[in-house]
Amino acid sequence: MVEVEREVMEVAMEAGHILLENGAEIFRVEETINRICRHYGIESGSAFILSNGIFVTSGNMREETFARVQHIPVSGSHLNRVAAVNQLSREVEEGRYTIEEVREHLREIRQMPGKSNHMQILGSGVGSGAFCYLYGGNLRDCTAAFLAGVVLYAFVLYISSPYFNKMVSNIAGGAVATAACVVLYELGLGQNLDQMVIGSIIPLVPGVAFTNAIRDIADENYISGTVRMIDALLVFFCIAMGVGLVYTVRQRLIV
């Protein structure tokens, strides 16, 4: 019985780990861990979640003492994995799986492939062109923003992410996107430089992280919400530095 309880706690923590590292909200991680523990009879299970760590404990007069701490670095969002773990936890409550089957399903979820580099680059271009249109750009501006978005994410995937830290990566990304827009603007492909730049930098903006930070704060998870908010605001600041750097250089060259 002791081994079964320990396995339940480890599986619950694994589910929480997958959720947190893929961008889930704090309340969702806590709810999933508690849901798995309660279903398999661990009444004393307790989880304390931060934006980059999980603390899980259990134990009372009838149950074995269990304690684990895992550090989970702040990373990107993979909402397909979050959705898969959510669905799995609901199916667990319905009694459809043994604990061994849940562990196997979690292993499969962790190995779910992300989007290919080519798909991410194309998505960046389409998103950049679409947001350029939303912010008032015309067809030529959207075409230029599309090309700048493609250049940006090719830079992010093949140069920035492998070799730069997060701050330098976002500064460089903002600069590359803006420089691409400036070049296309000077070549006459676009007509409104500001709209082109706004559209092209959208793929760098951490919208999910910023939204989750607000939700965490609204749910009274102030520490985690504040950490995520600071991380998102730092990304905004770095992007602005990159954009401002290229604009400054351009103004100096024009003068």
CSV table of C-alpha atoms in Angstrom, one decimal:
chain,number,residue,atom,x,y,z
A,1,MET,CA,0.0,0.0,0.0
A,2,VAL,CA,2.9,2.4,0.8
A,3,GLU,CA,4.4,1.9,-2.7
A,4,VAL,CA,1.0,2.6,-4.3
A,5,GLU,CA,0.6,5.8,-2.4
A,6,ARG,CA,4.1,6.9,-3.4
A,7,GLU,CA,3.4,6.1,-7.0
A,8,VAL,CA,0.2,8.1,-7.0
A,9,MET,CA,2.0,11.1,-5.6
A,10,GLU,CA,4.8,10.9,-8.1
A,11,VAL,CA,2.3,10.6,-11.0
A,12,ALA,CA,0.4,13.6,-9.7
A,13,MET,CA,3.6,15.6,-9.5
A,14,GLU,CA,4.5,14.5,-13.0
A,15,ALA,CA,1.2,15.8,-14.3
A,16,GLY,CA,1.7,19.1,-12.5
A,17,HIS,CA,5.2,19.4,-13.9
A,18,ILE,CA,4.0,18.9,-17.5
A,19,LEU,CA,1.3,21.5,-17.0
A,20,LEU,CA,3.5,24.1,-15.4
A,21,GLU,CA,6.4,23.9,-17.8
A,22,ASN,CA,4.1,24.2,-20.7
A,23,GLY,CA,2.4,27.4,-19.6
A,24,ALA,CA,-0.6,26.3,-17.5
A,25,GLU,CA,-2.1,28.6,-14.8
A,26,ILE,CA,-1.2,27.9,-11.2
A,27,PHE,CA,-4.8,27.0,-10.2
A,28,ARG,CA,-5.0,24.5,-13.0
A,29,VAL,CA,-1.8,22.7,-11.8
A,30,GLU,CA,-3.1,22.6,-8.2
A,31,GLU,CA,-6.5,21.3,-9.3
A,32,THR,CA,-5.0,18.6,-11.4
A,33,ILE,CA,-2.6,17.3,-8.7
A,34,ASN,CA,-5.5,17.3,-6.1
A,35,ARG,CA,-7.8,15.6,-8.6
A,36,ILE,CA,-5.4,12.7,-9.1
A,37,CYS,CA,-4.6,12.4,-5.4
A,38,ARG,CA,-8.2,12.3,-4.3
A,39,HIS,CA,-9.3,9.9,-6.9
A,40,TYR,CA,-6.7,7.3,-5.9
A,41,GLY,CA,-7.4,7.8,-2.2
A,42,ILE,CA,-4.6,10.1,-1.0
A,43,GLU,CA,-6.6,12.5,1.2
A,44,SER,CA,-3.6,14.2,2.8
A,45,GLY,CA,-2.0,15.2,-0.5
A,46,SER,CA,-1.1,18.9,-0.7
A,47,ALA,CA,0.6,21.0,-3.4
A,48,PHE,CA,2.2,24.4,-3.3
A,49,ILE,CA,2.9,25.8,-6.8
A,50,LEU,CA,5.1,28.7,-7.8
A,51,SER,CA,5.7,29.8,-11.4
A,52,ASN,CA,9.0,27.9,-11.5
A,53,GLY,CA,8.6,25.2,-8.9
A,54,ILE,CA,6.3,22.5,-7.4
A,55,PHE,CA,6.2,21.4,-3.7
A,56,VAL,CA,4.1,18.3,-3.0
A,57,THR,CA,3.6,16.6,0.3
A,58,SER,CA,1.4,14.0,1.9
A,59,GLY,CA,1.2,12.1,5.1
A,60,ASN,CA,-0.8,11.6,8.3
A,61,MET,CA,-1.5,8.9,10.9
A,62,ARG,CA,-2.8,6.6,8.2
A,63,GLU,CA,-0.8,7.5,5.1
A,64,GLU,CA,2.9,7.4,4.3
A,65,THR,CA,4.9,10.6,4.4
A,66,PHE,CA,5.9,11.9,1.0
A,67,ALA,CA,7.7,15.1,0.1
A,68,ARG,CA,9.1,16.3,-3.2
A,69,VAL,CA,10.4,19.6,-4.7
A,70,GLN,CA,10.9,20.2,-8.4
A,71,HIS,CA,12.4,23.3,-10.0
A,72,ILE,CA,10.8,24.1,-13.3
A,73,PRO,CA,12.4,26.9,-15.3
A,74,VAL,CA,10.1,29.5,-16.9
A,75,SER,CA,9.7,28.5,-20.5
A,76,GLY,CA,7.3,28.8,-23.5
A,77,SER,CA,3.7,27.6,-23.9
A,78,HIS,CA,2.6,24.3,-25.5
A,79,LEU,CA,-1.1,24.4,-25.0
A,80,ASN,CA,-1.7,21.0,-26.8
A,81,ARG,CA,0.1,19.3,-23.9
A,82,VAL,CA,-1.8,21.3,-21.3
A,83,ALA,CA,-5.1,20.3,-23.0
A,84,ALA,CA,-4.0,16.7,-23.1
A,85,VAL,CA,-3.2,16.6,-19.3
A,86,ASN,CA,-6.5,18.3,-18.6
A,87,GLN,CA,-8.4,15.7,-20.5
A,88,LEU,CA,-6.4,12.9,-18.9
A,89,SER,CA,-7.2,14.2,-15.4
A,90,ARG,CA,-10.9,14.3,-16.2
A,91,GLU,CA,-10.8,10.7,-17.5
A,92,VAL,CA,-8.9,9.7,-14.3
A,93,GLU,CA,-11.8,11.0,-12.3
A,94,GLU,CA,-14.1,8.8,-14.4
A,95,GLY,CA,-12.2,5.8,-13.3
A,96,ARG,CA,-10.9,4.9,-16.7
A,97,TYR,CA,-7.3,4.3,-15.9
A,98,THR,CA,-5.1,2.5,-13.4
A,99,ILE,CA,-2.2,4.5,-12.0
A,100,GLU,CA,0.3,2.6,-14.3
A,101,GLU,CA,-1.8,3.6,-17.3
A,102,VAL,CA,-1.9,7.2,-16.2
A,103,ARG,CA,1.9,7.2,-15.9
A,104,GLU,CA,2.2,5.8,-19.5
A,105,HIS,CA,-0.2,8.4,-20.8
A,106,LEU,CA,1.8,11.2,-19.2
A,107,ARG,CA,4.9,9.8,-20.8
A,108,GLU,CA,3.2,10.0,-24.2
A,109,ILE,CA,2.0,13.5,-23.5
A,110,ARG,CA,5.6,14.7,-22.6
A,111,GLN,CA,6.8,13.2,-26.0
A,112,MET,CA,4.1,15.0,-28.0
A,113,PRO,CA,5.9,16.8,-30.9
A,114,GLY,CA,5.8,20.5,-31.1
A,115,LYS,CA,5.3,22.4,-34.3
A,116,SER,CA,8.0,22.0,-36.9
A,117,ASN,CA,10.4,24.9,-37.6
A,118,HIS,CA,8.9,25.5,-41.0
A,119,MET,CA,5.4,25.7,-39.5
A,120,GLN,CA,6.5,28.1,-36.8
A,121,ILE,CA,8.2,30.3,-39.4
A,122,LEU,CA,5.1,30.3,-41.6
A,123,GLY,CA,2.9,31.0,-38.6
A,124,SER,CA,5.1,33.9,-37.6
A,125,GLY,CA,4.8,35.4,-41.1
A,126,VAL,CA,1.0,35.0,-41.3
A,127,GLY,CA,0.6,36.4,-37.8
A,128,SER,CA,2.8,39.4,-38.6
A,129,GLY,CA,0.9,40.2,-41.7
A,130,ALA,CA,-2.5,39.8,-40.0
A,131,PHE,CA,-1.6,42.0,-37.1
A,132,CYS,CA,-0.2,44.6,-39.5
A,133,TYR,CA,-3.6,44.7,-41.2
A,134,LEU,CA,-5.4,45.0,-37.8
A,135,TYR,CA,-3.3,48.0,-36.9
A,136,GLY,CA,-4.1,49.8,-40.1
A,137,GLY,CA,-1.6,48.5,-42.7
A,138,ASN,CA,-2.5,48.1,-46.3
A,139,LEU,CA,-1.9,45.1,-48.5
A,140,ARG,CA,1.7,46.2,-49.3
A,141,ASP,CA,2.4,46.7,-45.6
A,142,CYS,CA,1.0,43.3,-44.7
A,143,THR,CA,3.2,41.7,-47.4
A,144,ALA,CA,6.2,43.4,-46.0
A,145,ALA,CA,5.3,42.4,-42.4
A,146,PHE,CA,4.8,38.8,-43.5
A,147,LEU,CA,8.3,38.7,-44.9
A,148,ALA,CA,9.7,40.4,-41.8
A,149,GLY,CA,7.9,37.9,-39.6
A,150,VAL,CA,9.4,35.0,-41.6
A,151,VAL,CA,12.9,36.5,-41.3
A,152,LEU,CA,12.4,37.2,-37.6
A,153,TYR,CA,11.4,33.6,-36.7
A,154,ALA,CA,14.1,32.1,-38.9
A,155,PHE,CA,16.5,34.2,-36.8
A,156,VAL,CA,14.9,33.2,-33.5
A,157,LEU,CA,14.9,29.4,-34.3
A,158,TYR,CA,18.3,29.1,-35.9
A,159,ILE,CA,20.5,31.8,-34.3
A,160,SER,CA,18.9,33.5,-31.3
A,161,SER,CA,17.5,30.6,-29.3
A,162,PRO,CA,20.6,28.3,-29.6
A,163,TYR,CA,23.2,30.9,-28.8
A,164,PHE,CA,21.7,33.9,-26.9
A,165,ASN,CA,20.1,34.2,-23.5
A,166,LYS,CA,16.5,35.3,-23.1
A,167,MET,CA,17.2,39.1,-22.8
A,168,VAL,CA,19.7,39.3,-25.6
A,169,SER,CA,17.4,37.1,-27.8
A,170,ASN,CA,14.5,39.4,-27.4
A,171,ILE,CA,16.6,42.6,-28.0
A,172,ALA,CA,18.1,41.0,-31.1
A,173,GLY,CA,14.7,39.7,-32.3
A,174,GLY,CA,13.2,43.2,-32.0
A,175,ALA,CA,16.1,44.7,-33.8
A,176,VAL,CA,16.0,42.1,-36.6
A,177,ALA,CA,12.3,42.5,-37.2
A,178,THR,CA,12.6,46.3,-37.3
A,179,ALA,CA,15.6,46.2,-39.5
A,180,ALA,CA,13.9,43.9,-42.0
A,181,CYS,CA,10.9,46.3,-42.1
A,182,VAL,CA,13.2,49.3,-42.6
A,183,VAL,CA,14.9,47.5,-45.5
A,184,LEU,CA,11.6,46.5,-47.1
A,185,TYR,CA,10.2,50.0,-46.6
A,186,GLU,CA,13.3,51.7,-48.2
A,187,LEU,CA,12.9,49.2,-51.1
A,188,GLY,CA,9.3,50.5,-51.6
A,189,LEU,CA,7.5,47.3,-50.7
A,190,GLY,CA,5.7,48.9,-47.7
A,191,GLN,CA,4.2,52.3,-47.2
A,192,ASN,CA,3.6,52.6,-43.4
A,193,LEU,CA,6.7,51.7,-41.5
A,194,ASP,CA,5.1,51.9,-38.1
A,195,GLN,CA,2.4,49.4,-38.9
A,196,MET,CA,4.9,47.1,-40.5
A,197,VAL,CA,7.1,47.1,-37.4
A,198,ILE,CA,4.1,46.6,-35.0
A,199,GLY,CA,2.9,43.6,-37.0
A,200,SER,CA,6.4,42.0,-37.4
A,201,ILE,CA,7.2,42.1,-33.7
A,202,ILE,CA,4.0,40.5,-32.5
A,203,PRO,CA,5.4,36.9,-32.7
A,204,LEU,CA,7.9,37.9,-29.9
A,205,VAL,CA,5.2,39.3,-27.6
A,206,PRO,CA,4.5,36.9,-24.6
A,207,GLY,CA,0.7,37.2,-24.7
A,208,VAL,CA,-0.1,33.9,-23.0
A,209,ALA,CA,2.4,34.5,-20.2
A,210,PHE,CA,1.0,38.0,-19.6
A,211,THR,CA,-2.6,36.7,-19.5
A,212,ASN,CA,-1.7,33.9,-17.2
A,213,ALA,CA,0.1,36.4,-14.9
A,214,ILE,CA,-3.1,38.4,-14.6
A,215,ARG,CA,-5.2,35.3,-14.0
A,216,ASP,CA,-2.8,34.1,-11.3
A,217,ILE,CA,-2.9,37.5,-9.5
A,218,ALA,CA,-6.8,37.5,-9.8
A,219,ASP,CA,-6.7,34.0,-8.2
A,220,GLU,CA,-4.6,35.4,-5.3
A,221,ASN,CA,-1.5,33.6,-6.4
A,222,TYR,CA,0.4,36.8,-6.0
A,223,ILE,CA,4.0,35.5,-5.9
A,224,SER,CA,3.6,33.4,-9.1
A,225,GLY,CA,1.6,36.1,-10.8
A,226,THR,CA,4.1,38.7,-10.0
A,227,VAL,CA,7.0,36.6,-11.3
A,228,ARG,CA,5.3,35.9,-14.5
A,229,MET,CA,4.3,39.5,-14.9
A,230,ILE,CA,7.8,40.7,-14.4
A,231,ASP,CA,9.1,38.1,-16.9
A,232,ALA,CA,6.5,39.3,-19.5
A,233,LEU,CA,7.3,43.0,-18.9
A,234,LEU,CA,11.0,42.3,-19.2
A,235,VAL,CA,10.3,40.7,-22.6
A,236,PHE,CA,8.3,43.8,-23.6
A,237,PHE,CA,11.1,46.1,-22.5
A,238,CYS,CA,13.8,44.1,-24.4
A,239,ILE,CA,11.7,44.1,-27.6
A,240,ALA,CA,11.3,47.9,-27.3
A,241,MET,CA,15.0,48.3,-26.8
A,242,GLY,CA,15.7,46.4,-30.1
A,243,VAL,CA,13.1,48.4,-32.0
A,244,GLY,CA,14.4,51.7,-30.5
A,245,LEU,CA,18.0,50.8,-31.4
A,246,VAL,CA,17.2,50.3,-35.1
A,247,TYR,CA,15.0,53.5,-35.2
A,248,THR,CA,17.8,55.5,-33.6
A,249,VAL,CA,20.4,54.2,-36.1
A,250,ARG,CA,18.1,54.9,-39.0
A,251,GLN,CA,17.5,58.5,-37.8
A,252,ARG,CA,21.2,59.1,-37.5
A,253,LEU,CA,21.8,57.8,-41.0
A,254,ILE,CA,19.1,59.9,-42.5
A,255,VAL,CA,20.4,63.0,-40.8
